[in-house]
Coordinates of C-alpha atoms in Angstrom, one line a residue:
Chain A
M19 CA 0.1 0.3 0.3
S20 CA 1.5 3.3 -0.8
G21 CA 0.6 6.4 0.9
W22 CA 0.5 10.1 0.4
L23 CA -0.4 13.1 1.9
A24 CA -3.2 15.4 1.6
I25 CA -3.5 19.1 2.7
A26 CA -7.0 19.8 2.1
G27 CA -8.8 23.3 2.5
L28 CA -12.8 22.7 3.9
G29 CA -13.8 26.3 3.4
P30 CA -15.1 28.3 5.6
G31 CA -18.1 26.1 7.4
D32 CA -21.1 25.3 5.1
A33 CA -20.9 21.7 3.6
A34 CA -22.0 23.0 0.3
L35 CA -18.6 25.2 -0.2
I36 CA -16.4 21.7 0.5
T37 CA -15.0 20.7 -3.2
P38 CA -15.6 17.8 -4.6
E39 CA -11.6 16.6 -4.8
V40 CA -11.4 17.7 -1.0
S41 CA -14.4 15.2 0.0
A42 CA -12.8 12.1 -1.7
A43 CA -9.8 12.5 -0.2
L44 CA -11.5 12.9 2.9
A45 CA -13.3 9.7 1.7
T46 CA -10.6 7.5 0.7
A47 CA -8.0 8.8 3.6
T48 CA -7.2 6.2 6.7
D49 CA -6.3 9.1 9.1
V50 CA -7.4 12.9 9.5
L51 CA -4.9 15.8 11.5
G52 CA -5.5 18.6 12.4
Y53 CA -6.4 22.0 15.2
A54 CA -9.0 19.7 16.3
P55 CA -12.1 22.6 15.6
Y56 CA -11.1 22.0 12.2
V57 CA -10.9 18.0 12.5
A58 CA -14.0 17.7 13.6
R59 CA -16.3 18.6 10.6
V60 CA -15.2 15.0 9.5
A61 CA -17.1 12.8 10.3
A62 CA -15.8 9.8 12.0
R63 CA -15.9 6.2 9.9
E64 CA -14.1 3.4 10.1
G65 CA -11.6 2.5 9.5
L66 CA -11.1 6.3 9.6
S67 CA -8.8 7.8 12.4
L68 CA -8.9 11.6 13.1
H69 CA -5.7 13.2 14.7
G70 CA -7.1 16.8 16.3
S71 CA -4.6 18.5 18.3
D72 CA -4.0 21.7 19.4
N73 CA -3.4 25.2 17.8
R74 CA 0.0 26.3 17.0
E75 CA 1.2 22.4 16.8
E76 CA 1.7 23.4 13.2
L77 CA 5.3 22.0 12.9
D78 CA 4.6 18.5 15.0
R79 CA 1.5 18.0 13.2
A80 CA 3.4 18.4 10.1
R81 CA 5.3 16.0 11.2
H82 CA 2.7 13.5 12.2
A83 CA 1.3 13.6 8.8
L84 CA 4.5 12.9 7.2
R85 CA 5.6 10.0 9.0
L86 CA 1.8 8.4 9.1
A87 CA 2.1 9.1 5.1
A88 CA 5.8 7.0 5.3
R89 CA 4.1 4.2 7.2
G90 CA 1.7 3.6 4.2
R91 CA -1.2 5.2 5.1
R92 CA -3.3 7.8 3.5
A93 CA -2.9 11.1 5.4
V94 CA -5.2 14.2 5.3
I95 CA -4.1 17.9 7.0
V96 CA -7.5 19.4 7.3
S97 CA -7.5 23.2 7.4
S98 CA -10.3 25.5 7.8
G99 CA -10.4 28.0 4.6
D100 CA -7.8 27.4 2.1
P101 CA -4.6 25.6 3.4
G102 CA -2.6 28.0 1.3
V103 CA -3.7 30.6 3.3
F104 CA -1.6 31.8 6.6
A105 CA -2.8 27.5 6.6
M106 CA -1.2 24.4 7.4
A107 CA 0.6 24.2 3.8
A108 CA 4.1 26.1 4.6
A109 CA 3.8 24.2 7.7
V110 CA 4.2 21.3 5.6
F111 CA 6.9 22.5 3.5
E112 CA 8.6 24.3 5.9
V113 CA 9.3 20.6 6.9
L114 CA 9.9 18.6 4.1
E115 CA 12.9 21.6 3.4
E116 CA 14.1 20.7 6.9
Q117 CA 13.8 16.8 6.3
P118 CA 14.4 16.3 2.3
E119 CA 14.1 12.1 3.3
W120 CA 9.8 13.0 2.7
L121 CA 9.5 14.5 -0.1
A122 CA 10.0 11.1 -1.6
L123 CA 5.9 11.1 -0.5
E124 CA 3.4 12.0 -2.9
V125 CA 2.3 15.0 -1.1
R126 CA -0.6 16.9 -2.3
V127 CA -2.5 20.4 -1.8
L128 CA -6.6 20.4 -2.4
P129 CA -7.7 24.3 -2.0
G130 CA -10.5 25.1 -0.6
I131 CA -12.5 28.5 -0.5
T132 CA -10.7 30.9 1.3
A133 CA -12.2 32.4 4.4
M134 CA -11.9 36.2 3.0
L135 CA -13.9 35.1 -0.4
A136 CA -16.3 33.6 0.7
A137 CA -16.9 37.0 2.8
A138 CA -16.0 39.1 0.6
A139 CA -19.2 36.9 -1.7
K140 CA -21.7 37.8 1.4
A141 CA -20.7 41.4 0.9
G142 CA -21.2 42.0 -2.4
A143 CA -18.0 42.3 -3.5
P144 CA -15.6 44.9 -2.0
L145 CA -12.1 42.4 -3.5
G146 CA -13.5 42.9 -6.6
H147 CA -10.1 45.3 -7.7
D148 CA -6.8 45.1 -6.7
F149 CA -6.3 43.5 -3.4
C150 CA -4.0 42.4 -0.2
A151 CA -4.3 39.8 2.3
I152 CA -2.2 40.3 5.5
N153 CA -2.0 38.2 9.0
L154 CA -2.2 40.0 11.8
S155 CA -1.0 37.6 13.8
D156 CA 3.0 39.1 15.9
N157 CA 3.0 35.4 16.2
L158 CA 5.5 34.8 13.2
K159 CA 6.2 38.9 12.5
P160 CA 7.1 42.1 14.5
W161 CA 4.5 44.3 14.9
A162 CA 6.8 46.7 12.3
V163 CA 6.5 44.7 9.6
I164 CA 2.2 44.5 10.0
E165 CA 2.8 48.0 10.1
K166 CA 5.1 48.9 7.3
R167 CA 2.2 46.3 5.0
L168 CA -0.6 48.1 6.0
R169 CA 0.6 51.8 4.9
L170 CA 2.2 50.6 2.4
A171 CA -1.2 48.9 1.5
A172 CA -2.9 51.6 1.8
K173 CA -0.4 54.3 -0.5
A174 CA -1.1 51.3 -2.8
D175 CA -5.2 52.2 -2.6
F176 CA -5.7 47.6 -2.4
A177 CA -9.0 46.8 -0.7
M178 CA -7.7 44.3 2.4
A179 CA -8.8 41.3 4.1
F180 CA -7.1 40.7 7.1
Y181 CA -6.8 36.8 8.5
N182 CA -6.6 36.2 12.7
P183 CA -7.2 40.1 13.8
R184 CA -7.7 39.9 17.2
S185 CA -7.7 37.1 19.9
R186 CA -7.8 36.8 23.2
A187 CA -3.8 36.7 23.6
R188 CA -3.1 39.6 21.4
P189 CA -6.7 41.5 22.2
D190 CA -4.5 45.4 21.7
G191 CA -2.9 45.0 18.2
F192 CA -6.1 45.4 16.0
A193 CA -6.9 48.3 17.8
R194 CA -3.5 49.9 16.3
V195 CA -4.4 48.4 13.3
L196 CA -7.7 50.8 12.8
D197 CA -5.6 53.4 14.2
V198 CA -3.2 53.1 11.4
L199 CA -5.3 53.2 8.8
R200 CA -7.8 55.9 10.1
E201 CA -4.3 57.8 10.0
E202 CA -3.7 56.6 6.0
C203 CA -7.6 55.9 4.7
G204 CA -9.3 58.6 6.2
P205 CA -12.5 58.1 8.3
E206 CA -14.8 57.6 5.8
R207 CA -13.3 54.2 4.3
L208 CA -15.9 51.3 4.3
V209 CA -15.0 48.1 6.9
M210 CA -16.7 44.4 6.6
F211 CA -16.5 42.3 9.6
A212 CA -17.4 39.1 8.6
R213 CA -17.8 36.5 11.9
A214 CA -17.9 32.5 11.1
V215 CA -19.4 32.9 7.2
S216 CA -21.8 29.9 6.1
T217 CA -21.8 29.3 10.0
K218 CA -24.5 28.8 12.2
D219 CA -23.5 31.8 14.1
E220 CA -22.5 34.1 11.0
R221 CA -22.1 38.1 11.2
M222 CA -21.6 40.2 8.7
T223 CA -20.7 44.2 10.4
A224 CA -20.0 46.8 7.9
V225 CA -19.0 50.2 9.5
T226 CA -16.8 52.9 8.5
L227 CA -13.4 53.4 10.0
A228 CA -14.4 56.3 12.1
E229 CA -17.1 53.9 13.7
A230 CA -15.1 50.3 13.9
V231 CA -14.1 49.4 17.0
P232 CA -11.5 46.3 18.1
E233 CA -14.6 44.4 20.1
M234 CA -16.5 43.9 16.5
A235 CA -13.3 41.4 15.5
D236 CA -12.7 38.1 16.8
M237 CA -10.2 34.7 16.4
R238 CA -13.3 33.7 13.9
T239 CA -13.3 37.1 11.8
V240 CA -12.0 37.6 8.5
V241 CA -11.7 42.1 8.2
L242 CA -12.4 43.2 4.6
V243 CA -11.3 46.5 4.2
G244 CA -13.0 48.7 0.9
N245 CA -10.2 51.1 -1.5
S246 CA -10.8 54.2 -2.1
Q247 CA -13.9 53.3 -4.4
T248 CA -16.0 50.8 -2.7
R249 CA -19.0 51.7 -1.8
A250 CA -22.6 50.9 -1.7
A251 CA -25.1 49.2 -4.1
G252 CA -28.1 49.2 -1.6
R253 CA -27.5 46.2 0.9
F254 CA -24.6 45.0 -0.9
I255 CA -20.9 46.4 -0.7
Y256 CA -18.5 46.6 -4.1
T257 CA -15.4 48.0 -5.5
P258 CA -15.7 49.0 -9.1
R259 CA -13.0 47.6 -11.6
A260 CA -12.0 51.0 -13.4
A261 CA -9.2 53.2 -11.2
P262 CA -9.9 56.4 -11.0
Chain B
M4 CA -42.6 31.7 -9.7
S5 CA -40.3 34.1 -8.0
G6 CA -37.0 34.8 -10.7
W7 CA -33.2 34.9 -8.5
L8 CA -28.9 35.6 -10.0
A9 CA -26.6 33.4 -8.7
I10 CA -22.7 35.1 -9.7
A11 CA -21.0 31.7 -9.4
G12 CA -17.5 30.8 -9.9
L13 CA -16.8 27.4 -12.1
G14 CA -13.1 27.3 -10.4
P15 CA -10.1 27.0 -12.8
G16 CA -11.3 23.9 -15.1
D17 CA -11.2 20.8 -12.6
A18 CA -15.1 19.8 -12.1
A19 CA -14.2 18.1 -9.1
L20 CA -13.9 21.6 -8.4
I21 CA -16.6 23.3 -8.2
T22 CA -18.1 24.4 -5.3
P23 CA -21.3 21.3 -4.6
E24 CA -23.7 25.5 -3.2
V25 CA -22.8 26.6 -7.1
S26 CA -23.3 23.1 -8.8
A27 CA -27.1 23.2 -6.9
A28 CA -27.3 26.4 -8.1
L29 CA -26.5 25.4 -11.7
A30 CA -28.8 22.1 -11.7
T31 CA -31.9 24.5 -10.8
A32 CA -31.4 27.1 -13.2
T33 CA -33.3 28.0 -16.5
D34 CA -30.5 30.5 -17.9
V35 CA -27.2 31.0 -17.9
L36 CA -24.7 33.6 -18.7
G37 CA -21.4 33.9 -19.7
Y38 CA -18.5 34.2 -21.3
A39 CA -19.2 31.3 -24.1
P40 CA -15.8 29.6 -22.8
Y41 CA -17.0 29.6 -19.5
V42 CA -20.9 29.1 -20.1
A43 CA -19.3 25.8 -22.7
R44 CA -18.4 24.1 -19.4
V45 CA -21.8 23.8 -18.2
A46 CA -23.9 20.5 -19.6
A47 CA -26.4 21.2 -21.5
R48 CA -30.1 19.5 -20.4
E49 CA -34.1 20.4 -21.2
G50 CA -35.2 23.2 -19.9
L51 CA -31.8 25.1 -19.4
S52 CA -31.0 27.8 -22.2
L53 CA -26.5 28.7 -22.2
H54 CA -26.5 31.8 -23.4
G55 CA -22.5 32.5 -24.3
S56 CA -21.4 36.7 -24.9
D57 CA -17.8 38.1 -25.5
N58 CA -15.7 39.9 -23.8
R59 CA -15.8 42.6 -22.1
E60 CA -19.4 42.5 -22.6
E61 CA -19.8 42.6 -19.2
L62 CA -22.0 45.1 -18.3
D63 CA -24.6 44.0 -20.9
R64 CA -24.5 40.6 -19.6
A65 CA -25.1 41.2 -15.6
R66 CA -28.6 44.0 -16.6
H67 CA -29.7 40.6 -19.2
A68 CA -29.7 38.4 -16.6
L69 CA -30.6 40.9 -14.3
R70 CA -33.2 40.8 -16.5
L71 CA -34.1 37.9 -16.6
A72 CA -34.6 37.1 -13.2
A73 CA -36.9 40.6 -13.2
R74 CA -39.5 38.4 -15.4
G75 CA -39.3 35.5 -12.8
R76 CA -36.3 33.4 -14.7
R77 CA -33.5 31.5 -12.4
A78 CA -30.3 33.0 -13.4
V79 CA -26.6 31.7 -13.2
I80 CA -23.6 34.5 -14.7
V81 CA -20.5 31.8 -14.5
S82 CA -17.4 32.9 -14.1
S83 CA -13.7 31.5 -14.1
G84 CA -12.4 31.0 -10.4
D85 CA -13.9 33.3 -8.1
P86 CA -16.8 35.6 -9.2
G87 CA -15.6 38.2 -8.0
V88 CA -12.0 38.2 -7.8
F89 CA -11.1 40.3 -11.1
A90 CA -14.8 38.1 -12.6
M91 CA -18.3 39.5 -12.9
A92 CA -19.8 40.0 -9.6
A93 CA -18.0 43.8 -9.6
A94 CA -19.3 44.2 -13.2
V95 CA -23.1 43.2 -11.8
F96 CA -23.0 45.5 -8.5
E97 CA -22.2 48.5 -11.1
V98 CA -25.2 47.8 -12.7
L99 CA -27.4 47.6 -9.4
E100 CA -25.9 50.9 -8.3
E101 CA -26.9 52.4 -11.8
Q102 CA -30.6 50.8 -11.1
P103 CA -31.8 50.3 -8.7
E104 CA -35.0 49.0 -9.0
W105 CA -32.8 46.0 -9.2
L106 CA -32.5 45.6 -5.8
A107 CA -35.4 44.0 -5.1
L108 CA -34.8 40.8 -6.7
E109 CA -32.4 37.9 -5.2
V110 CA -29.0 38.3 -5.9
R111 CA -26.3 35.7 -4.4
V112 CA -22.8 36.3 -5.2
L113 CA -21.1 32.5 -4.6
P114 CA -17.5 31.8 -4.1
G115 CA -15.3 29.3 -6.3
I116 CA -11.8 28.1 -6.4
T117 CA -9.8 31.3 -8.3
A118 CA -6.9 31.0 -10.5
M119 CA -4.0 31.7 -7.6
L120 CA -5.7 29.7 -4.9
A121 CA -5.2 26.6 -7.7
A122 CA -1.7 27.6 -8.9
A123 CA -0.7 28.3 -5.9
A124 CA -1.5 24.6 -4.5
K125 CA -0.5 23.1 -8.1
A126 CA 3.2 25.0 -7.2
G127 CA 3.3 24.3 -2.8
A128 CA 2.2 27.5 -0.7
P129 CA 3.9 30.5 -2.4
L130 CA 1.0 32.8 -1.7
G131 CA 1.4 30.9 2.6
H132 CA 3.2 34.4 3.9
D133 CA 1.2 37.8 2.6
F134 CA 0.5 38.4 -0.6
C135 CA -1.7 40.5 -2.6
A136 CA -3.6 40.2 -6.4
I137 CA -3.0 42.7 -8.7
N138 CA -4.9 42.2 -12.4
L139 CA -2.5 43.6 -14.7
S140 CA -4.8 44.7 -17.9
D141 CA -4.9 48.3 -18.4
N142 CA -8.1 47.9 -19.6
L143 CA -9.8 50.1 -16.7
K144 CA -6.8 51.7 -15.7
P145 CA -4.2 53.1 -16.0
W146 CA -0.7 51.7 -16.7
A147 CA 0.8 54.4 -13.8
V148 CA -1.2 52.7 -11.3
I149 CA -0.1 49.2 -12.9
E150 CA 3.5 50.3 -12.1
K151 CA 2.9 52.1 -8.4
R152 CA 0.7 49.3 -7.3
L153 CA 4.0 46.7 -8.7
R154 CA 6.6 49.1 -6.4
L155 CA 4.4 49.4 -3.6
A156 CA 3.9 45.6 -3.3
A157 CA 7.5 45.5 -3.5
K158 CA 8.4 47.5 -0.5
A159 CA 5.7 45.7 1.7
D160 CA 7.7 42.4 0.3
F161 CA 4.2 40.6 -1.0
A162 CA 4.0 37.9 -3.1
M163 CA 1.9 38.5 -5.5
A164 CA -0.5 37.3 -7.8
F165 CA -1.3 39.3 -10.9
Y166 CA -4.4 38.0 -13.2
N167 CA -4.5 39.0 -16.8
P168 CA -0.7 39.3 -17.6
R169 CA -1.0 39.4 -21.5
S170 CA -3.1 39.1 -24.0
R171 CA -3.1 39.7 -27.7
A172 CA -4.2 43.3 -27.3
R173 CA -1.9 44.1 -25.2
P174 CA 1.6 41.8 -25.9
D175 CA 3.6 44.7 -24.6
G176 CA 2.8 45.6 -21.0
F177 CA 3.9 42.7 -19.3
A178 CA 7.6 43.4 -20.2
R179 CA 7.4 46.5 -18.5
V180 CA 6.1 44.9 -15.9
L181 CA 8.7 42.7 -15.6
D182 CA 11.4 44.7 -15.7
V183 CA 9.7 47.1 -12.3
L184 CA 10.1 43.6 -11.1
R185 CA 13.4 42.8 -11.4
E186 CA 14.6 46.7 -10.2
E187 CA 12.4 45.8 -7.6
C188 CA 13.1 42.4 -6.6
G189 CA 16.3 41.7 -8.0
P190 CA 17.2 38.8 -10.3
E191 CA 16.8 35.9 -8.0
R192 CA 13.7 35.9 -7.0
L193 CA 11.0 33.3 -7.9
V194 CA 8.6 33.3 -10.3
M195 CA 6.2 31.1 -11.4
F196 CA 3.6 30.9 -14.5
A197 CA 0.9 28.4 -14.3
R198 CA -1.0 28.1 -17.4
A199 CA -4.4 26.6 -17.2
V200 CA -4.7 25.0 -13.8
S201 CA -6.2 21.6 -13.5
T202 CA -7.2 21.1 -17.5
K203 CA -5.6 19.1 -19.4
D204 CA -3.6 22.1 -21.1
E205 CA -2.0 23.2 -17.7
R206 CA 1.5 24.1 -17.5
M207 CA 3.7 25.2 -14.3
T208 CA 6.8 26.6 -14.9
A209 CA 9.2 28.2 -11.8
V210 CA 12.1 30.5 -13.1
T211 CA 14.2 33.0 -11.6
L212 CA 12.6 37.1 -12.3
A213 CA 16.0 37.0 -14.6
E214 CA 15.5 34.2 -15.9
A215 CA 11.2 35.2 -16.9
V216 CA 10.4 36.8 -20.2
P217 CA 7.0 37.8 -21.3
E218 CA 6.2 35.4 -23.7
M219 CA 6.0 32.3 -21.1
A220 CA 2.7 34.2 -20.4
D221 CA -0.7 34.4 -22.0
M222 CA -4.4 34.9 -21.5
R223 CA -5.1 31.8 -19.4
T224 CA -2.1 32.2 -17.6
V225 CA -1.7 33.6 -14.1
V226 CA 1.4 34.2 -12.6
L227 CA 2.7 34.1 -9.0
V228 CA 6.0 36.1 -7.4
G229 CA 7.3 34.6 -4.5
N230 CA 8.3 37.3 -1.4
S231 CA 12.2 37.6 -0.6
Q232 CA 11.5 34.8 1.4
T233 CA 10.7 32.1 -1.0
R234 CA 12.5 28.7 -1.7
A235 CA 12.4 25.9 -3.4
A236 CA 11.8 22.2 -0.9
G237 CA 13.0 19.8 -3.4
R238 CA 9.9 20.0 -6.2
F239 CA 7.8 22.4 -4.7
I240 CA 8.0 26.3 -4.0
Y241 CA 6.5 28.1 -0.6
T242 CA 6.8 30.8 0.7
P243 CA 7.6 30.3 5.4
R244 CA 4.9 31.3 7.3
A245 CA 7.5 33.7 9.1
A246 CA 8.7 37.5 8.3
P247 CA 12.5 38.1 9.2

């Protein structure tokens, strides 16, 4: 039996947003690994071992999955959204760079609907023009890098999507982000807080930067910031295709 | 009968990358509209009218679909990839802003796997750290805006994804893009040309900026540029999660 590893995206929450490719991988897997709340989204069945683990154990999880594949198991690491966007794919390749003997294995990345695009679809089309995606967690990069990127992104007039805006361990950073944005973009810029999109806990909030407060975001929220042209059309928010 | 409009993403090409949500909308539609090569990806069936149209007719297509929905039809506008990323969703909201009487209709955006994320998954995880997405077509924005965004994105050390890098109508702009990137990022920066990802015509090419030539891209190509840390791990290319 020949083992393999797939790093798969489960999308934002609704099963109707999981691709058939990912469902097929899960149907033939022997082992599913991931952050416990994501593994909990995979149905248990005979012959399938579920390995939920804690957040911040990405490298250990990647090594575990590669060891399983090397033993002939069919392992799937599940991420929420897309595994290549602030999720498990990069962690697996960090391990493969350190331990190239595992490069002989079959390793595939299976894309998923990432949170910012599910949120944008619910809001309208706020990412309909050039945009950027920034992980606001400062676990793996200094605040100075985050601030520099925010200011340059604002000067480029990118719409922006922020992942991991705020957590219990980092309650204050997001207030600074909002301050930088107000300085660079002015008070009227539109901001969307999209929480738990496509789940029963979904909550969409659209405000101006003047009205935005840090408590509007938590660890299940993706934040979208419009560019200078982003506007409302009725209940929808969108960014026109043309630049001025 | 109550009409509706869905603006749906078909993903990059492989049917296994179409979400069940989009498949369900197509199964209940009475009309499918879109750029003809995308409409051709939808199976014909009794009771379904297929309306393929030319490129650059986005606003007319949006009006046509809204008129059909207003008449009680169930219309789906199909885009390749994700409809909110350089595709049809923004065009529909431009029309809705002009003709708010259509806001009474049910209008939904159904996300899809966008080209850059399908390409990134094939390559490894080149968008595993902060990144931006830029439409290189200068149909709807001046070259000066594109150049400014490229330079600011390079200074921010974003990985980058470029849509519409080159077409028969615009054979020269992409050479200037590569020149700007070489100036800002140096000759060793990794570039991936991902053509027709997940189709039988798929071709993945990874080179340095020094080796990149405009002819590596065409209208079916999405181009990914690494950040300063992007590197190879065996046959994969990825960007580490940590910033230096």
